[in-house]
Amino acid sequence: MMKFRVVLFLGVVACFGSLRGQSLDDFGRIALRNRISTHSALPREAATLLETRMSQLVTGNGMASTGVNPRFLMTAQIDVIKKDIVAGPPQRISQNLEITLSIEDAIEQKVFSTVTTPLIGVGTNETKAFIEALKKINPKNGIYKAFIDEGKTKIIRYYQTNCEAIMRQATTLASQGKFNEAIYNLALVPDVCTACYQKAVALQTELYVKRMNAEGLKLFQQAKSLWAQAPNKENVSQVTGLIARIDPNVSFIQEVNAFIDDVSAVIQAQQQQEWEQQVREWEQGVREW
């Protein structure tokens, strides 16, 4: 089962090119997507530093900091409480800030936990003042651990409460032919939610097989239709190209093999007829000579 799950995850990642830079470890762990509030007018360099600190807060407390799960966010709001000009030389800027971090459910618009801390930064310009202030965010500070733990507990509770709804949604998506989306959503269930995780793994396996059969059947029907239109050697490469893309583990593989045998028999018969025709033409040429 573990080997199959690894293969399944590889298939999921292959289907979502936007995940290329993310580790498969992100699946199976509670994941938070970092977001800086649009009300926080941070310079680009300061925003980059803040994103790094946010990632350190999350990963340092056993969670995944990634965009893999669009539902759960860690949002940062920066408020400038006071800004002073400090006489020089050189003249410097002092900024008193408040940073409010919150863990949220982006879909249901619920806040699971929040923490607010004051920061002071001094620099020769506003950007450097922001950076000096944000450098003081210590990922090892106990207040952040408590903040993360509270959010983690409530996210686990979400999966425990909504597990059946998640399974139903995945089944519905699969019935609409949206197998990749269904498998992806199930892969996001963290392994710390043991009961729901096990259900998700079982359903992923089931849907993976259904996807394999559905995609294989579509290819098989295309191959048969193409062959019915032109059952000849000129067409055989396209037909066999479609057949080659069918997973050999599909439930109807015997039908596929029987079709391959039929195609081979037709091609062999045509080649035999062409050979016999060439022989007759040669014999006729000899007699005339």
Tab-separated table of C-alpha atoms in Angstrom:
chain	number	residue	atom	x	y	z
A	1	MET	CA	0.000	0.000	0.000
A	2	MET	CA	2.813	2.430	0.855
A	3	LYS	CA	4.473	1.843	-2.515
A	4	PHE	CA	1.173	2.433	-4.279
A	5	ARG	CA	0.641	5.666	-2.342
A	6	VAL	CA	4.045	6.996	-3.374
A	7	VAL	CA	3.227	6.239	-7.024
A	8	LEU	CA	-0.142	7.879	-6.563
A	9	PHE	CA	1.394	11.060	-5.153
A	10	LEU	CA	3.848	11.213	-8.029
A	11	GLY	CA	0.887	11.026	-10.382
A	12	VAL	CA	-0.877	13.792	-8.505
A	13	VAL	CA	2.139	16.085	-8.670
A	14	ALA	CA	2.578	15.347	-12.370
A	15	CYS	CA	-1.005	16.447	-12.947
A	16	PHE	CA	-0.463	19.778	-11.221
A	17	GLY	CA	2.519	21.490	-12.740
A	18	SER	CA	2.300	24.337	-10.249
A	19	LEU	CA	3.531	21.990	-7.554
A	20	ARG	CA	6.876	21.236	-9.171
A	21	GLY	CA	8.881	23.015	-6.495
A	22	GLN	CA	7.194	21.299	-3.572
A	23	SER	CA	8.148	18.178	-1.687
A	24	LEU	CA	5.943	15.123	-1.488
A	25	ASP	CA	6.400	15.521	2.281
A	26	ASP	CA	3.950	18.403	2.016
A	27	PHE	CA	1.249	15.819	1.397
A	28	GLY	CA	0.275	14.059	4.602
A	29	ARG	CA	1.202	17.044	6.785
A	30	ILE	CA	-1.022	19.926	7.807
A	31	ALA	CA	-0.068	22.672	5.367
A	32	LEU	CA	-0.448	26.434	5.598
A	33	ARG	CA	-0.167	28.871	2.724
A	34	ASN	CA	1.485	32.157	3.684
A	35	ARG	CA	-0.244	35.396	2.818
A	36	ILE	CA	0.631	38.995	3.632
A	37	SER	CA	-2.422	41.223	3.964
A	38	THR	CA	-2.852	43.725	1.160
A	39	HIS	CA	-3.260	46.385	3.861
A	40	SER	CA	0.380	45.859	4.836
A	41	ALA	CA	2.271	48.255	2.580
A	42	LEU	CA	5.630	46.543	2.901
A	43	PRO	CA	8.576	47.178	0.577
A	44	ARG	CA	9.464	44.119	-1.504
A	45	GLU	CA	12.637	43.271	0.464
A	46	ALA	CA	10.766	43.464	3.774
A	47	ALA	CA	7.899	41.340	2.426
A	48	THR	CA	10.389	38.658	1.334
A	49	LEU	CA	11.919	38.587	4.817
A	50	LEU	CA	8.478	38.340	6.420
A	51	GLU	CA	7.523	35.414	4.186
A	52	THR	CA	10.737	33.644	5.226
A	53	ARG	CA	10.013	34.215	8.919
A	54	MET	CA	6.449	32.943	8.468
A	55	SER	CA	7.712	29.776	6.784
A	56	GLN	CA	10.172	29.244	9.634
A	57	LEU	CA	7.374	29.608	12.180
A	58	VAL	CA	5.300	26.948	10.455
A	59	THR	CA	7.978	24.397	9.608
A	60	GLY	CA	9.605	24.811	13.015
A	61	ASN	CA	6.377	23.616	14.585
A	62	GLY	CA	5.858	20.468	12.513
A	63	MET	CA	3.675	21.819	9.729
A	64	ALA	CA	4.229	22.373	6.015
A	65	SER	CA	4.657	25.920	4.749
A	66	THR	CA	3.535	25.634	1.161
A	67	GLY	CA	0.930	26.573	-1.393
A	68	VAL	CA	-0.111	22.936	-1.751
A	69	ASN	CA	-3.317	23.440	0.246
A	70	PRO	CA	-5.374	26.437	-0.870
A	71	ARG	CA	-7.721	26.225	2.113
A	72	PHE	CA	-5.658	27.002	5.206
A	73	LEU	CA	-3.660	30.223	5.477
A	74	MET	CA	-1.295	32.006	7.786
A	75	THR	CA	-1.997	35.683	7.213
A	76	ALA	CA	0.262	38.504	8.381
A	77	GLN	CA	-1.024	42.028	8.987
A	78	ILE	CA	1.558	44.774	9.641
A	79	ASP	CA	0.377	48.014	11.239
A	80	VAL	CA	2.630	51.032	11.682
A	81	ILE	CA	1.795	52.416	15.125
A	82	LYS	CA	4.334	55.198	15.133
A	83	LYS	CA	7.072	56.503	12.844
A	84	ASP	CA	9.744	58.973	13.984
A	85	ILE	CA	12.655	60.710	12.347
A	86	VAL	CA	15.822	60.332	14.455
A	87	ALA	CA	18.295	63.174	14.006
A	88	GLY	CA	21.715	62.275	12.657
A	89	PRO	CA	24.062	62.226	11.174
A	90	PRO	CA	23.052	60.014	9.633
A	91	GLN	CA	19.352	60.712	9.879
A	92	ARG	CA	17.407	57.539	10.639
A	93	ILE	CA	13.809	56.364	10.690
A	94	SER	CA	12.329	54.589	13.710
A	95	GLN	CA	9.155	52.570	13.257
A	96	ASN	CA	6.950	51.008	15.917
A	97	LEU	CA	5.020	48.173	14.341
A	98	GLU	CA	2.455	45.578	15.344
A	99	ILE	CA	2.398	42.278	13.509
A	100	THR	CA	-0.753	40.200	13.756
A	101	LEU	CA	-0.566	36.622	12.545
A	102	SER	CA	-3.699	34.554	12.067
A	103	ILE	CA	-4.394	30.997	10.949
A	104	GLU	CA	-7.540	30.944	8.843
A	105	ASP	CA	-9.884	28.787	6.819
A	106	ALA	CA	-9.977	30.736	3.541
A	107	ILE	CA	-13.086	28.965	2.262
A	108	GLU	CA	-15.321	29.278	5.321
A	109	GLN	CA	-13.731	32.590	6.367
A	110	LYS	CA	-12.989	31.361	9.893
A	111	VAL	CA	-10.070	32.436	12.087
A	112	PHE	CA	-8.593	29.568	14.109
A	113	SER	CA	-5.926	31.435	16.089
A	114	THR	CA	-4.214	34.823	16.268
A	115	VAL	CA	-1.170	36.384	17.894
A	116	THR	CA	-0.073	40.022	17.945
A	117	THR	CA	3.435	41.193	18.835
A	118	PRO	CA	5.074	44.654	18.875
A	119	LEU	CA	8.230	45.273	16.850
A	120	ILE	CA	10.577	48.240	16.636
A	121	GLY	CA	12.996	48.850	13.795
A	122	VAL	CA	15.470	51.639	13.081
A	123	GLY	CA	17.195	52.196	9.749
A	124	THR	CA	18.577	54.840	7.439
A	125	ASN	CA	15.422	54.561	5.339
A	126	GLU	CA	11.944	53.144	5.688
A	127	THR	CA	12.753	49.836	4.033
A	128	LYS	CA	15.699	49.184	6.337
A	129	ALA	CA	13.583	50.141	9.345
A	130	PHE	CA	10.978	47.535	8.333
A	131	ILE	CA	13.667	44.911	7.826
A	132	GLU	CA	15.287	45.574	11.201
A	133	ALA	CA	11.910	45.253	12.890
A	134	LEU	CA	10.979	41.995	11.099
A	135	LYS	CA	14.352	40.468	11.928
A	136	LYS	CA	13.189	40.428	15.551
A	137	ILE	CA	10.509	37.837	14.848
A	138	ASN	CA	11.888	34.794	16.651
A	139	PRO	CA	10.376	31.548	15.338
A	140	LYS	CA	11.395	29.823	18.600
A	141	ASN	CA	9.390	32.216	20.762
A	142	GLY	CA	6.862	30.260	22.852
A	143	ILE	CA	3.989	32.584	21.953
A	144	TYR	CA	4.297	31.493	18.336
A	145	LYS	CA	4.349	27.817	19.270
A	146	ALA	CA	1.131	28.255	21.244
A	147	PHE	CA	-0.371	30.141	18.291
A	148	ILE	CA	0.578	27.401	15.813
A	149	ASP	CA	-0.580	24.600	18.135
A	150	GLU	CA	-3.998	26.195	18.541
A	151	GLY	CA	-4.403	26.529	14.787
A	152	LYS	CA	-3.184	22.978	14.210
A	153	THR	CA	-5.675	21.589	16.745
A	154	LYS	CA	-8.584	23.363	15.067
A	155	ILE	CA	-7.527	22.226	11.582
A	156	ILE	CA	-7.397	18.625	12.828
A	157	ARG	CA	-10.867	19.115	14.305
A	158	TYR	CA	-12.035	20.377	10.907
A	159	TYR	CA	-10.953	17.144	9.208
A	160	GLN	CA	-12.444	15.015	11.969
A	161	THR	CA	-15.782	16.826	11.679
A	162	ASN	CA	-15.905	17.095	7.879
A	163	CYS	CA	-14.288	13.822	6.827
A	164	GLU	CA	-17.442	12.297	5.345
A	165	ALA	CA	-18.175	15.488	3.423
A	166	ILE	CA	-14.637	15.436	1.996
A	167	MET	CA	-15.124	11.824	0.858
A	168	ARG	CA	-18.502	12.673	-0.726
A	169	GLN	CA	-17.056	15.669	-2.548
A	170	ALA	CA	-14.231	13.546	-3.956
A	171	THR	CA	-16.709	10.901	-5.100
A	172	THR	CA	-18.844	13.578	-6.769
A	173	LEU	CA	-15.852	15.052	-8.576
A	174	ALA	CA	-14.855	11.595	-9.795
A	175	SER	CA	-18.393	10.960	-11.082
A	176	GLN	CA	-17.973	14.134	-13.156
A	177	GLY	CA	-14.714	12.799	-14.595
A	178	LYS	CA	-12.603	15.178	-12.463
A	179	PHE	CA	-10.393	12.393	-11.123
A	180	ASN	CA	-7.244	14.489	-10.755
A	181	GLU	CA	-8.994	17.107	-8.651
A	182	ALA	CA	-10.646	14.453	-6.497
A	183	ILE	CA	-7.380	12.587	-5.869
A	184	TYR	CA	-5.561	15.854	-5.171
A	185	ASN	CA	-8.099	16.943	-2.550
A	186	LEU	CA	-7.907	13.564	-0.822
A	187	ALA	CA	-4.112	13.757	-0.789
A	188	LEU	CA	-4.358	16.911	1.311
A	189	VAL	CA	-5.855	15.086	4.302
A	190	PRO	CA	-3.019	15.109	6.879
A	191	ASP	CA	-1.841	11.828	8.351
A	192	VAL	CA	-2.276	13.132	11.901
A	193	CYS	CA	-6.025	12.787	11.308
A	194	THR	CA	-5.610	9.017	11.381
A	195	ALA	CA	-9.166	7.804	10.734
A	196	CYS	CA	-9.906	10.328	7.979
A	197	TYR	CA	-6.454	9.847	6.484
A	198	GLN	CA	-7.012	6.092	6.172
A	199	LYS	CA	-10.373	6.677	4.475
A	200	ALA	CA	-8.748	9.169	2.114
A	201	VAL	CA	-5.992	6.711	1.182
A	202	ALA	CA	-8.540	3.965	0.486
A	203	LEU	CA	-10.675	6.258	-1.668
A	204	GLN	CA	-7.626	7.578	-3.526
A	205	THR	CA	-6.723	4.016	-4.435
A	206	GLU	CA	-10.243	3.366	-5.675
A	207	LEU	CA	-10.389	6.580	-7.701
A	208	TYR	CA	-6.911	6.041	-9.113
A	209	VAL	CA	-8.040	2.691	-10.501
A	210	LYS	CA	-11.237	4.252	-11.890
A	211	ARG	CA	-9.237	7.029	-13.532
A	212	MET	CA	-6.852	4.493	-15.031
A	213	ASN	CA	-9.763	2.503	-16.472
A	214	ALA	CA	-11.621	5.598	-17.705
A	215	GLU	CA	-8.585	7.024	-19.470
A	216	GLY	CA	-7.653	3.621	-20.855
A	217	LEU	CA	-11.165	2.992	-22.153
A	218	LYS	CA	-11.166	6.343	-23.954
A	219	LEU	CA	-7.893	5.472	-25.681
A	220	PHE	CA	-9.167	1.989	-26.532
A	221	GLN	CA	-12.335	3.378	-28.115
A	222	GLN	CA	-10.293	5.851	-30.144
A	223	ALA	CA	-8.029	3.065	-31.363
A	224	LYS	CA	-10.958	0.831	-32.376
A	225	SER	CA	-12.710	3.705	-34.149
A	226	LEU	CA	-9.556	4.607	-36.037
A	227	TRP	CA	-9.000	0.996	-37.055
A	228	ALA	CA	-12.614	0.566	-38.167
A	229	GLN	CA	-12.246	3.563	-40.483
A	230	ALA	CA	-9.055	2.298	-42.117
A	231	PRO	CA	-7.896	-1.236	-41.192
A	232	ASN	CA	-4.593	-1.161	-43.051
A	233	LYS	CA	-0.857	-0.970	-42.401
A	234	GLU	CA	-0.788	2.765	-43.110
A	235	ASN	CA	-3.040	3.285	-40.111
A	236	VAL	CA	-1.546	0.715	-37.772
A	237	SER	CA	1.108	3.006	-36.257
A	238	GLN	CA	-1.529	5.447	-35.001
A	239	VAL	CA	-3.632	2.603	-33.628
A	240	THR	CA	-0.725	0.985	-31.811
A	241	GLY	CA	0.357	4.403	-30.501
A	242	LEU	CA	-2.989	4.771	-28.753
A	243	ILE	CA	-2.877	1.214	-27.422
A	244	ALA	CA	0.618	1.757	-26.026
A	245	ARG	CA	-0.718	4.532	-23.772
A	246	ILE	CA	-3.202	2.209	-22.051
A	247	ASP	CA	-2.084	1.071	-18.596
A	248	PRO	CA	-1.601	-2.723	-18.693
A	249	ASN	CA	-3.437	-2.978	-15.358
A	250	VAL	CA	-6.807	-1.865	-16.753
A	251	SER	CA	-9.705	-4.192	-16.021
A	252	PHE	CA	-10.375	-4.802	-19.740
A	253	ILE	CA	-6.828	-5.701	-20.738
A	254	GLN	CA	-8.004	-9.036	-22.240
A	255	GLU	CA	-10.185	-7.115	-24.702
A	256	VAL	CA	-7.204	-4.932	-25.578
A	257	ASN	CA	-5.027	-8.005	-26.175
A	258	ALA	CA	-7.740	-9.592	-28.333
A	259	PHE	CA	-7.954	-6.394	-30.394
A	260	ILE	CA	-4.171	-6.367	-30.827
A	261	ASP	CA	-4.345	-9.966	-32.070
A	262	ASP	CA	-7.082	-9.035	-34.552
A	263	VAL	CA	-5.065	-6.092	-35.868
A	264	SER	CA	-1.980	-8.290	-36.193
A	265	ALA	CA	-3.960	-10.935	-38.082
A	266	VAL	CA	-5.342	-8.363	-40.528
A	267	ILE	CA	-1.900	-6.865	-41.153
A	268	GLN	CA	-0.358	-10.303	-41.671
A	269	ALA	CA	-3.133	-11.225	-44.116
A	270	GLN	CA	-2.622	-7.995	-46.020
A	271	GLN	CA	1.132	-8.533	-46.165
A	272	GLN	CA	0.579	-12.088	-47.374
A	273	GLN	CA	-1.756	-10.854	-50.087
A	274	GLU	CA	0.753	-8.214	-51.153
A	275	TRP	CA	3.511	-10.829	-51.309
A	276	GLU	CA	1.385	-13.204	-53.354
A	277	GLN	CA	0.458	-10.385	-55.702
A	278	GLN	CA	4.135	-9.516	-56.165
A	279	VAL	CA	4.900	-13.174	-56.958
A	280	ARG	CA	2.098	-13.336	-59.529
A	281	GLU	CA	3.332	-10.154	-61.183
A	282	TRP	CA	6.863	-11.513	-61.294
A	283	GLU	CA	5.692	-14.808	-62.807
A	284	GLN	CA	3.636	-12.946	-65.373
A	285	GLY	CA	6.671	-10.869	-66.275
A	286	VAL	CA	8.802	-13.993	-66.697
A	287	ARG	CA	6.291	-15.599	-69.045
A	288	GLU	CA	6.048	-12.496	-71.162
A	289	TRP	CA	9.818	-12.255	-71.375
